[in-house]
Structures are given as structure tokens and as C-alpha cells.
PDB file of C-alpha atoms and ligand atoms in Angstrom:
ATOM      1  CA  MET H   1       5.228  33.180  -1.739  1.00 58.00           C
ATOM      2  CA  ARG H   2       6.081  29.585  -2.481  1.00 64.00           C
ATOM      3  CA  THR H   3       2.954  27.923  -1.149  1.00 75.00           C
ATOM      4  CA  GLN H   4       0.542  30.527  -2.515  1.00 90.00           C
ATOM      5  CA  ARG H   5      -2.260  28.815  -4.488  1.00 93.00           C
ATOM      6  CA  GLN H   6      -5.804  29.222  -5.798  1.00 94.00           C
ATOM      7  CA  VAL H   7      -5.091  32.872  -6.380  1.00 96.00           C
ATOM      8  CA  VAL H   8      -8.090  35.029  -7.286  1.00 97.00           C
ATOM      9  CA  ASP H   9      -7.243  38.403  -8.783  1.00 97.00           C
ATOM     10  CA  TYR H  10      -9.799  41.183  -8.327  1.00 97.00           C
ATOM     11  CA  SER H  11      -8.158  43.811 -10.526  1.00 95.00           C
ATOM     12  CA  LEU H  12     -10.920  43.538 -13.152  1.00 96.00           C
ATOM     13  CA  GLN H  13     -13.557  44.248 -10.517  1.00 97.00           C
ATOM     14  CA  LYS H  14     -11.516  47.166  -9.276  1.00 96.00           C
ATOM     15  CA  ARG H  15     -11.227  48.675 -12.738  1.00 96.00           C
ATOM     16  CA  ALA H  16     -15.024  48.246 -13.139  1.00 97.00           C
ATOM     17  CA  VAL H  17     -15.563  50.209  -9.917  1.00 97.00           C
ATOM     18  CA  LEU H  18     -13.251  52.954 -11.085  1.00 96.00           C
ATOM     19  CA  ARG H  19     -15.067  53.116 -14.443  1.00 97.00           C
ATOM     20  CA  GLU H  20     -18.396  53.446 -12.645  1.00 96.00           C
ATOM     21  CA  LEU H  21     -16.928  56.250 -10.580  1.00 95.00           C
ATOM     22  CA  LEU H  22     -15.587  58.095 -13.647  1.00 94.00           C
ATOM     23  CA  ALA H  23     -18.956  57.729 -15.295  1.00 96.00           C
ATOM     24  CA  GLY H  24     -20.642  59.179 -12.267  1.00 95.00           C
ATOM     25  CA  ARG H  25     -22.755  56.072 -11.610  1.00 96.00           C
ATOM     26  CA  VAL H  26     -21.296  55.728  -8.123  1.00 94.00           C
ATOM     27  CA  GLY H  27     -20.041  58.488  -5.846  1.00 95.00           C
ATOM     28  CA  THR H  28     -16.743  58.613  -3.988  1.00 93.00           C
ATOM     29  CA  TYR H  29     -18.718  58.211  -0.756  1.00 92.00           C
ATOM     30  CA  ASP H  30     -19.712  54.768  -2.004  1.00 92.00           C
ATOM     31  CA  VAL H  31     -16.165  53.587  -2.588  1.00 95.00           C
ATOM     32  CA  CYS H  32     -14.219  55.608   0.002  1.00 96.00           C
ATOM     33  CA  ASP H  33     -15.789  53.977   3.014  1.00 96.00           C
ATOM     34  CA  ALA H  34     -12.930  52.217   4.854  1.00 97.00           C
ATOM     35  CA  SER H  35     -14.080  51.337   8.358  1.00 97.00           C
ATOM     36  CA  PRO H  36     -12.100  52.464  11.435  1.00 97.00           C
ATOM     37  CA  TYR H  37     -11.085  48.758  11.878  1.00 96.00           C
ATOM     38  CA  LEU H  38      -9.732  48.536   8.361  1.00 97.00           C
ATOM     39  CA  LYS H  39      -7.826  51.790   8.754  1.00 98.00           C
ATOM     40  CA  ASN H  40      -6.330  50.673  12.083  1.00 97.00           C
ATOM     41  CA  ALA H  41      -5.323  47.385  10.476  1.00 98.00           C
ATOM     42  CA  ALA H  42      -3.655  49.371   7.705  1.00 98.00           C
ATOM     43  CA  ARG H  43      -1.782  51.510  10.211  1.00 97.00           C
ATOM     44  CA  PHE H  44      -0.553  48.713  12.439  1.00 97.00           C
ATOM     45  CA  HIS H  45      -0.273  45.678  10.129  1.00 97.00           C
ATOM     46  CA  GLY H  46      -0.362  47.208   6.679  1.00 98.00           C
ATOM     47  CA  GLU H  47       2.231  46.890   3.977  1.00 98.00           C
ATOM     48  CA  PRO H  48       3.082  50.282   2.442  1.00 97.00           C
ATOM     49  CA  THR H  49       3.279  50.453  -1.332  1.00 98.00           C
ATOM     50  CA  ASP H  50       4.610  53.057  -3.747  1.00 97.00           C
ATOM     51  CA  ARG H  51       1.344  53.011  -5.720  1.00 97.00           C
ATOM     52  CA  ARG H  52      -0.751  56.178  -5.624  1.00 98.00           C
ATOM     53  CA  CYS H  53      -4.389  56.017  -4.598  1.00 97.00           C
ATOM     54  CA  PRO H  54      -6.545  55.946  -7.793  1.00 96.00           C
ATOM     55  CA  ILE H  55      -9.079  58.315  -6.192  1.00 96.00           C
ATOM     56  CA  CYS H  56      -7.304  61.128  -4.375  1.00 96.00           C
ATOM     57  CA  ARG H  57      -3.856  60.633  -5.976  1.00 96.00           C
ATOM     58  CA  SER H  58      -2.208  62.231  -2.953  1.00 96.00           C
ATOM     59  CA  GLU H  59      -1.538  59.199  -0.700  1.00 97.00           C
ATOM     60  CA  ASN H  60       0.080  55.854  -1.375  1.00 98.00           C
ATOM     61  CA  LEU H  61      -1.954  52.699  -0.966  1.00 98.00           C
ATOM     62  CA  THR H  62      -1.471  50.344   1.986  1.00 98.00           C
ATOM     63  CA  LEU H  63      -2.108  46.607   1.629  1.00 98.00           C
ATOM     64  CA  VAL H  64      -3.846  44.776   4.479  1.00 98.00           C
ATOM     65  CA  HIS H  65      -3.670  40.969   4.706  1.00 98.00           C
ATOM     66  CA  TYR H  66      -6.632  39.316   6.430  1.00 98.00           C
ATOM     67  CA  ILE H  67      -6.395  35.660   7.377  1.00 98.00           C
ATOM     68  CA  TYR H  68      -9.273  33.157   7.610  1.00 97.00           C
ATOM     69  CA  GLY H  69      -9.490  29.447   8.343  1.00 96.00           C
ATOM     70  CA  ASP H  70     -10.578  26.897  10.952  1.00 94.00           C
ATOM     71  CA  GLU H  71      -7.058  26.294  12.187  1.00 95.00           C
ATOM     72  CA  LEU H  72      -6.647  29.951  13.118  1.00 95.00           C
ATOM     73  CA  LYS H  73      -9.395  29.746  15.739  1.00 93.00           C
ATOM     74  CA  GLN H  74      -9.715  33.127  17.484  1.00 92.00           C
ATOM     75  CA  SER H  75      -7.208  34.676  15.123  1.00 92.00           C
ATOM     76  CA  ALA H  76      -9.486  34.159  12.134  1.00 94.00           C
ATOM     77  CA  GLY H  77     -10.454  37.413  10.492  1.00 95.00           C
ATOM     78  CA  GLN H  78      -7.457  39.300  11.890  1.00 96.00           C
ATOM     79  CA  ALA H  79      -4.950  41.284   9.923  1.00 97.00           C
ATOM     80  CA  ARG H  80      -1.363  40.098   9.712  1.00 97.00           C
ATOM     81  CA  THR H  81       1.776  41.738   8.444  1.00 97.00           C
ATOM     82  CA  LEU H  82       3.257  40.326   5.261  1.00 95.00           C
ATOM     83  CA  THR H  83       6.283  39.002   7.164  1.00 95.00           C
ATOM     84  CA  GLU H  84       4.067  36.961   9.495  1.00 96.00           C
ATOM     85  CA  LEU H  85       2.433  35.036   6.626  1.00 96.00           C
ATOM     86  CA  PRO H  86       5.331  32.696   5.701  1.00 95.00           C
ATOM     87  CA  VAL H  87       5.633  31.706   9.363  1.00 94.00           C
ATOM     88  CA  LEU H  88       1.954  30.856   9.540  1.00 95.00           C
ATOM     89  CA  ALA H  89       2.213  29.070   6.198  1.00 95.00           C
ATOM     90  CA  MET H  90       4.828  26.697   7.658  1.00 93.00           C
ATOM     91  CA  THR H  91       2.825  25.928  10.800  1.00 93.00           C
ATOM     92  CA  LEU H  92      -0.727  25.636   9.469  1.00 95.00           C
ATOM     93  CA  ARG H  93      -2.116  23.214   6.890  1.00 94.00           C
ATOM     94  CA  GLU H  94      -4.284  25.702   5.095  1.00 95.00           C
ATOM     95  CA  PHE H  95      -5.684  29.203   5.515  1.00 96.00           C
ATOM     96  CA  GLN H  96      -7.155  31.872   3.305  1.00 97.00           C
ATOM     97  CA  VAL H  97      -5.591  35.296   2.780  1.00 98.00           C
ATOM     98  CA  PHE H  98      -7.591  38.325   1.590  1.00 98.00           C
ATOM     99  CA  VAL H  99      -5.554  41.301   0.450  1.00 98.00           C
ATOM    100  CA  VAL H 100      -7.311  44.696   0.669  1.00 98.00           C
ATOM    101  CA  GLU H 101      -5.821  47.948  -0.552  1.00 98.00           C
ATOM    102  CA  VAL H 102      -6.607  50.996   1.557  1.00 98.00           C
ATOM    103  CA  CYS H 103      -5.914  54.712   1.199  1.00 98.00           C
ATOM    104  CA  LEU H 104      -5.506  56.378   4.592  1.00 97.00           C
ATOM    105  CA  GLY H 105      -6.081  59.739   2.949  1.00 97.00           C
ATOM    106  CA  CYS H 106      -9.524  59.375   1.360  1.00 97.00           C
ATOM    107  CA  ASP H 107     -10.639  55.969   2.744  1.00 97.00           C
ATOM    108  CA  TRP H 108     -10.724  54.284  -0.656  1.00 98.00           C
ATOM    109  CA  ASN H 109     -10.591  50.490  -0.209  1.00 98.00           C
ATOM    110  CA  HIS H 110     -10.937  47.476  -2.449  1.00 98.00           C
ATOM    111  CA  LEU H 111     -10.264  43.748  -2.368  1.00 97.00           C
ATOM    112  CA  VAL H 112      -7.153  43.117  -4.459  1.00 96.00           C
ATOM    113  CA  GLU H 113      -6.738  39.350  -4.356  1.00 97.00           C
ATOM    114  CA  GLN H 114      -7.264  36.235  -2.304  1.00 97.00           C
ATOM    115  CA  TYR H 115      -5.243  33.050  -2.053  1.00 97.00           C
ATOM    116  CA  LEU H 116      -4.585  29.991   0.045  1.00 97.00           C
ATOM    117  CA  LEU H 117      -1.426  29.455   2.080  1.00 96.00           C
ATOM    118  CA  GLY H 118      -0.253  26.579   4.271  1.00 94.00           C
ATOM    119  CA  ARG H 119       1.767  23.366   4.410  1.00 91.00           C
ATOM    120  CA  ASP H 120      -0.810  21.509   2.309  1.00 87.00           C
ATOM    121  CA  GLY H 121       0.567  23.300  -0.734  1.00 74.00           C
ATOM    122  CA  LEU H 122       3.980  21.768  -0.188  1.00 72.00           C
ATOM    123  CA  THR H 123       2.743  18.183  -0.302  1.00 58.00           C
ATOM    124  CA  GLY H 124       0.313  18.820  -3.143  1.00 50.00           C
ATOM    125  CA  ASP H 125      -2.570  16.935  -1.545  1.00 49.00           C
ATOM    126  CA  SER H 126      -4.785  19.951  -0.893  1.00 46.00           C
ATOM    127  CA  ASP H 127      -8.420  18.942  -1.055  1.00 51.00           C
ATOM    128  CA  GLY H 128      -9.594  22.024  -2.839  1.00 49.00           C
ATOM    129  CA  THR H 129     -11.789  24.892  -1.896  1.00 48.00           C
ATOM    130  CA  ASN H 130     -12.283  26.624   1.391  1.00 47.00           C
ATOM    131  CA  GLU H 131     -15.679  28.253   1.344  1.00 45.00           C
ATOM    132  CA  GLN H 132     -15.792  29.735   4.795  1.00 46.00           C
ATOM    133  CA  GLY H 133     -13.442  32.627   4.110  1.00 45.00           C
ATOM    134  CA  ALA H 134     -15.643  34.044   1.375  1.00 43.00           C
ATOM    135  CA  ALA H 135     -17.551  36.405   3.655  1.00 44.00           C
ATOM    136  CA  GLY H 136     -14.346  38.001   4.806  1.00 44.00           C
ATOM    137  CA  ALA H 137     -12.430  41.177   4.218  1.00 46.00           C
ATOM    138  CA  GLU H 138     -15.286  43.158   5.716  1.00 45.00           C
ATOM    139  CA  GLY H 139     -17.576  42.279   2.831  1.00 45.00           C
ATOM    140  CA  ALA H 140     -15.580  44.483   0.476  1.00 46.00           C
ATOM    141  CA  GLY H 141     -15.385  41.952  -2.319  1.00 46.00           C
ATOM    142  CA  ARG H 142     -19.011  40.936  -2.128  1.00 46.00           C
ATOM    143  CA  ARG H 143     -20.210  44.517  -2.281  1.00 47.00           C
ATOM    144  CA  ARG H 144     -17.993  45.264  -5.307  1.00 48.00           C
ATOM    145  CA  ARG H 145     -19.310  42.173  -7.090  1.00 48.00           C
ATOM    146  CA  GLU H 146     -22.885  43.314  -6.524  1.00 50.00           C
ATOM    147  CA  ALA H 147     -21.982  46.712  -7.885  1.00 48.00           C
ATOM    148  CA  GLN H 148     -20.919  45.068 -11.117  1.00 49.00           C
ATOM    149  CA  ARG H 149     -24.246  43.488 -11.992  1.00 48.00           C
TER     150      ARG H 149
HETATM  151 ZN1   ZN S 201      -7.044  58.207  -1.597  1.00 91.40          ZN
END
């Protein structure tokens, strides 16, 4: 997406979790814990992929896009389809997107990436970081980061 910026990629963290799992230091029950809300979001707003789940290898992963930001008001923290994001990006100055991959088969879930979208990116006068979104995506990213220490 054209206005996508401040992209944070969580693939290293994900690989670390998968390594821990292979080594038996965490159980599948620790990582396959998608909440009913997350799974509903995946069903109704998710973006299907052709990538197999790294845990059960029987289902394809679904990507869920959560949006956060002051301008969103009551919509903050909700899931949006991928096609809705460019529309929001043209109407709002700045909002945070958290992308979570989910397996509807075994409940595996992990934060994939986060980035900022919005009109501010078009003018280039973005004033930097947006801290308030950091607690988002149902705490998935934070929990994974703790697991890494
Ligand atoms: Zn799975």
C-alpha cells in the first residue's frame, strides 16, 4: 500500500516461537490460543492466504487486520478487511494497523507486522510515533516478546 510506513516485521519473533515449540520449551496449547473474537474476526474480515499453518499444516492461514488510532474513535481495535484499508487511509490522517495470522484449524495465532497508514504519509509531514496502538492485537505481540527473553 502506497502510504504504508513505519513497518515493523515480526517474522523473527515468529520463528523464535516456532523454534521454542520444536525444542519442546513451549507447548502447542501456549501458541494455539486464538480467542473466539480473533477467530470471528478471521472468519468475517480475514484475508485468506495460500500459506499453510506452521503448526497443524492442514489449514491455510488467515490474516486479520486490526486498526488503532484516536481518529477511529469507537472503531479503534476493530478488524477491517484488506480492501477497506485504502479507503480509511485516504480519509484519516494516521492510524496503526496490526496484522495477525490465524489458523482456524488449530487456533495458532501470531502478530505478523504492524504499520501506519493515513493521509499524513502522502504529505510527508508525519510527526512520528503512535504509542497508543502498542497494546493492541489482543496482546499477541507483547506475549510473544516476553516469551523471547
Ligand atoms: Zn493450524
